[in-house]
Structure formats: structure tokens, C-alpha cells
Coordinates of C-alpha atoms in Angstrom, one line a residue:
X1 CA -10.7 -25.6 -7.1
X2 CA -11.2 -21.9 -7.5
X3 CA -14.8 -20.6 -7.6
X4 CA -15.5 -17.8 -10.1
X5 CA -17.5 -14.9 -8.8
X6 CA -20.5 -13.9 -10.8
X7 CA -21.0 -10.4 -12.2
X8 CA -24.0 -9.7 -10.0
X9 CA -22.4 -11.0 -6.8
X10 CA -19.2 -9.0 -7.5
X11 CA -21.1 -5.8 -8.1
X12 CA -23.2 -6.1 -5.0
X13 CA -20.3 -7.0 -2.8
X14 CA -18.2 -4.1 -4.1
X15 CA -21.2 -1.7 -3.5
X16 CA -21.6 -3.1 0.0
X17 CA -17.9 -2.7 0.7
X18 CA -17.8 0.9 -0.6
X19 CA -21.0 1.9 1.2
X20 CA -19.0 3.7 3.9
X21 CA -16.1 6.0 3.3
X22 CA -13.4 4.6 5.5
X23 CA -9.9 3.3 5.1
X24 CA -11.1 -0.2 5.9
X25 CA -13.7 -0.1 3.1
X26 CA -11.0 0.8 0.6
X27 CA -8.8 -2.0 1.9
X28 CA -11.7 -4.4 1.5
X29 CA -12.3 -3.1 -2.0
X30 CA -8.7 -3.7 -2.9
X31 CA -8.8 -7.2 -1.5
X32 CA -11.8 -7.9 -3.7
X33 CA -9.9 -6.5 -6.7
X34 CA -7.0 -8.7 -5.9
X35 CA -9.3 -11.7 -5.8
X36 CA -10.7 -10.7 -9.2
X37 CA -7.3 -10.7 -10.9
X38 CA -8.0 -14.0 -12.6
X39 CA -11.7 -13.3 -13.2
X40 CA -13.4 -12.8 -16.6
X41 CA -12.7 -9.5 -18.3
X42 CA -16.3 -8.3 -18.1
X43 CA -16.3 -8.7 -14.3
X44 CA -13.0 -6.9 -14.0
X45 CA -14.3 -4.1 -16.2
X46 CA -17.4 -3.7 -14.1
X47 CA -15.3 -3.6 -10.9
X48 CA -13.0 -0.9 -12.5
X49 CA -16.1 1.2 -13.4
X50 CA -17.5 1.0 -9.9
X51 CA -14.1 2.0 -8.4
X52 CA -13.7 4.9 -10.9
X53 CA -17.2 6.1 -10.1
X54 CA -16.4 6.0 -6.4
X55 CA -13.2 8.0 -6.9
X56 CA -15.1 10.7 -8.8
X57 CA -18.2 10.9 -6.6
X58 CA -16.3 11.1 -3.3
X59 CA -13.7 13.9 -2.9
X60 CA -11.5 12.1 -0.4
X61 CA -11.6 8.7 -2.2
X62 CA -8.5 9.1 -4.3
X63 CA -6.3 10.1 -1.4
X64 CA -7.8 7.4 0.8
X65 CA -7.2 4.8 -1.9
X66 CA -3.7 6.0 -2.5
X67 CA -2.9 5.5 1.2
X68 CA -3.6 1.8 1.0
X69 CA -0.6 -0.6 0.7
X70 CA -0.4 -2.2 -2.8
X71 CA -3.2 -0.2 -4.4
X72 CA -1.2 0.1 -7.7
X73 CA -0.8 -3.7 -8.0
X74 CA -4.5 -4.4 -7.4
X75 CA -5.6 -1.8 -10.0
X76 CA -3.0 -2.9 -12.5
X77 CA -4.3 -6.5 -12.3
X78 CA -7.6 -5.2 -13.5
X79 CA -6.0 -4.1 -16.7
X80 CA -4.5 -7.5 -17.5
X81 CA -6.7 -9.4 -20.0
X82 CA -5.3 -12.8 -19.1
X83 CA -2.1 -14.1 -17.5
X84 CA 0.8 -14.9 -19.7
X85 CA 1.4 -18.7 -19.9
X86 CA 4.8 -20.2 -20.5
X87 CA 4.8 -21.7 -24.0
X88 CA 8.3 -23.0 -23.9
X89 CA 8.3 -26.5 -22.4
X90 CA 12.0 -27.1 -23.1
X91 CA 14.2 -26.7 -20.0
X92 CA 17.6 -25.1 -20.6
X93 CA 20.6 -26.2 -18.5
X94 CA 22.3 -23.9 -16.1
X95 CA 25.0 -21.7 -17.7
X96 CA 27.5 -23.1 -15.2
X97 CA 27.5 -26.6 -13.9
X98 CA 30.0 -28.4 -11.7
X99 CA 30.6 -32.1 -11.3
X100 CA 31.5 -33.7 -8.0
X101 CA 35.1 -32.8 -8.4
X102 CA 34.3 -29.1 -8.7
X103 CA 35.4 -28.9 -12.3
X104 CA 33.4 -27.0 -14.9
X105 CA 31.4 -29.3 -17.2
X106 CA 31.3 -28.5 -20.9
X107 CA 27.8 -27.5 -22.0
X108 CA 26.6 -27.1 -25.5
X109 CA 27.4 -23.5 -26.2
X110 CA 24.8 -23.3 -29.0
X111 CA 21.9 -23.7 -26.7
X112 CA 22.2 -20.7 -24.3
X113 CA 24.9 -18.1 -24.8
X114 CA 26.0 -15.9 -21.9
X115 CA 25.5 -12.8 -24.1
X116 CA 21.8 -13.7 -24.7
X117 CA 21.3 -14.3 -21.0
X118 CA 22.9 -10.9 -20.4
X119 CA 20.6 -9.2 -22.9
X120 CA 17.5 -10.8 -21.3
X121 CA 18.6 -9.7 -17.9
X122 CA 19.3 -6.2 -19.1
X123 CA 15.8 -6.0 -20.8
X124 CA 14.1 -7.3 -17.6
X125 CA 15.9 -4.6 -15.6
X126 CA 14.9 -1.9 -18.0
X127 CA 11.3 -2.9 -17.9
X128 CA 11.3 -3.2 -14.1
X129 CA 12.7 0.3 -13.9
X130 CA 10.1 1.8 -16.2
X131 CA 7.3 0.1 -14.3
X132 CA 8.6 1.5 -11.0
X133 CA 8.8 5.0 -12.5
X134 CA 5.2 4.9 -13.9
X135 CA 4.0 3.6 -10.5
X136 CA 5.8 6.4 -8.7
X137 CA 4.4 9.0 -11.1
X138 CA 0.8 7.7 -10.7
X139 CA 1.3 7.7 -6.9
X140 CA 2.5 11.3 -6.9
X141 CA -0.3 12.4 -9.2
X142 CA -3.0 10.8 -7.0
X143 CA -1.5 12.0 -3.8
X144 CA -1.3 15.6 -5.2
X145 CA -5.0 15.5 -6.0

């Protein structure tokens, strides 16, 4: 069972981690942010405030933070209010299915059409591309500062 971190404990731990200005302290802070990804919104908001304060109070903090592997993912997880749950409990069959003889079985064409699967795949690719572009833009902006 997962244990939830309290607001006070999280704030004190993040303060302790960010007490020194070193790459290991920023790596530790990002590890804590990763652990907070499923925490209550108030706790994530407080952690985001502390990290924002640190980046403004220490001149080298944004560059040091941007040098850490996966910093974008950790900070982005703070912005997610709650994880998306799968509401569809119905399982769709594979688009292609072969029997033992290697022949194509007839599936109900009304359930999943290849064109709808293609549109979903295209939409997922477009969203992935946009996210990568935004992450690259943010990385460049932080690295330039």
C-alpha cells in the first residue's frame, strides 16, 4: 500500500533537499516531485511553489535544474490534477486475427473500423509531436536563461 506524504513533511523534506545548491540536491528534489505525482493537489501546489521560489532566488538554479535528466516530466506531473482512468471496460478484438490454419477470421466490421483506428493513431502522433515541441521550447528557454 502506498503511503501519502503529509503537507508538512513534504515541505520540510523539500526545504532540506534544496538547502545546498548542488546538482545532487536538484536531482533529489526531482525525485521527490516524481514521488508526489499521485499526491493531493494541495501538496503538489506547495512543492511547485517551493521549486519556483528556489528558481527565482538562486541565479544558477534554472540552469542546474535544466541539466537534470527528466526534469520536464517531473514538473509536468505536478500540473496534472488527477490521473486519467480508463472508463471503457469493453475489450475490443484485434483488427486482424488468424486461426490455426493461418486464415483470416471474419470480425464484426461494425465494432472497430480500420479507418477509426487510423484516425486515433494519427491523433496520438500529432499530440505526441506537439508535446515534444513544447518540451524542446521550454528546455531551450530555460537553458538560454
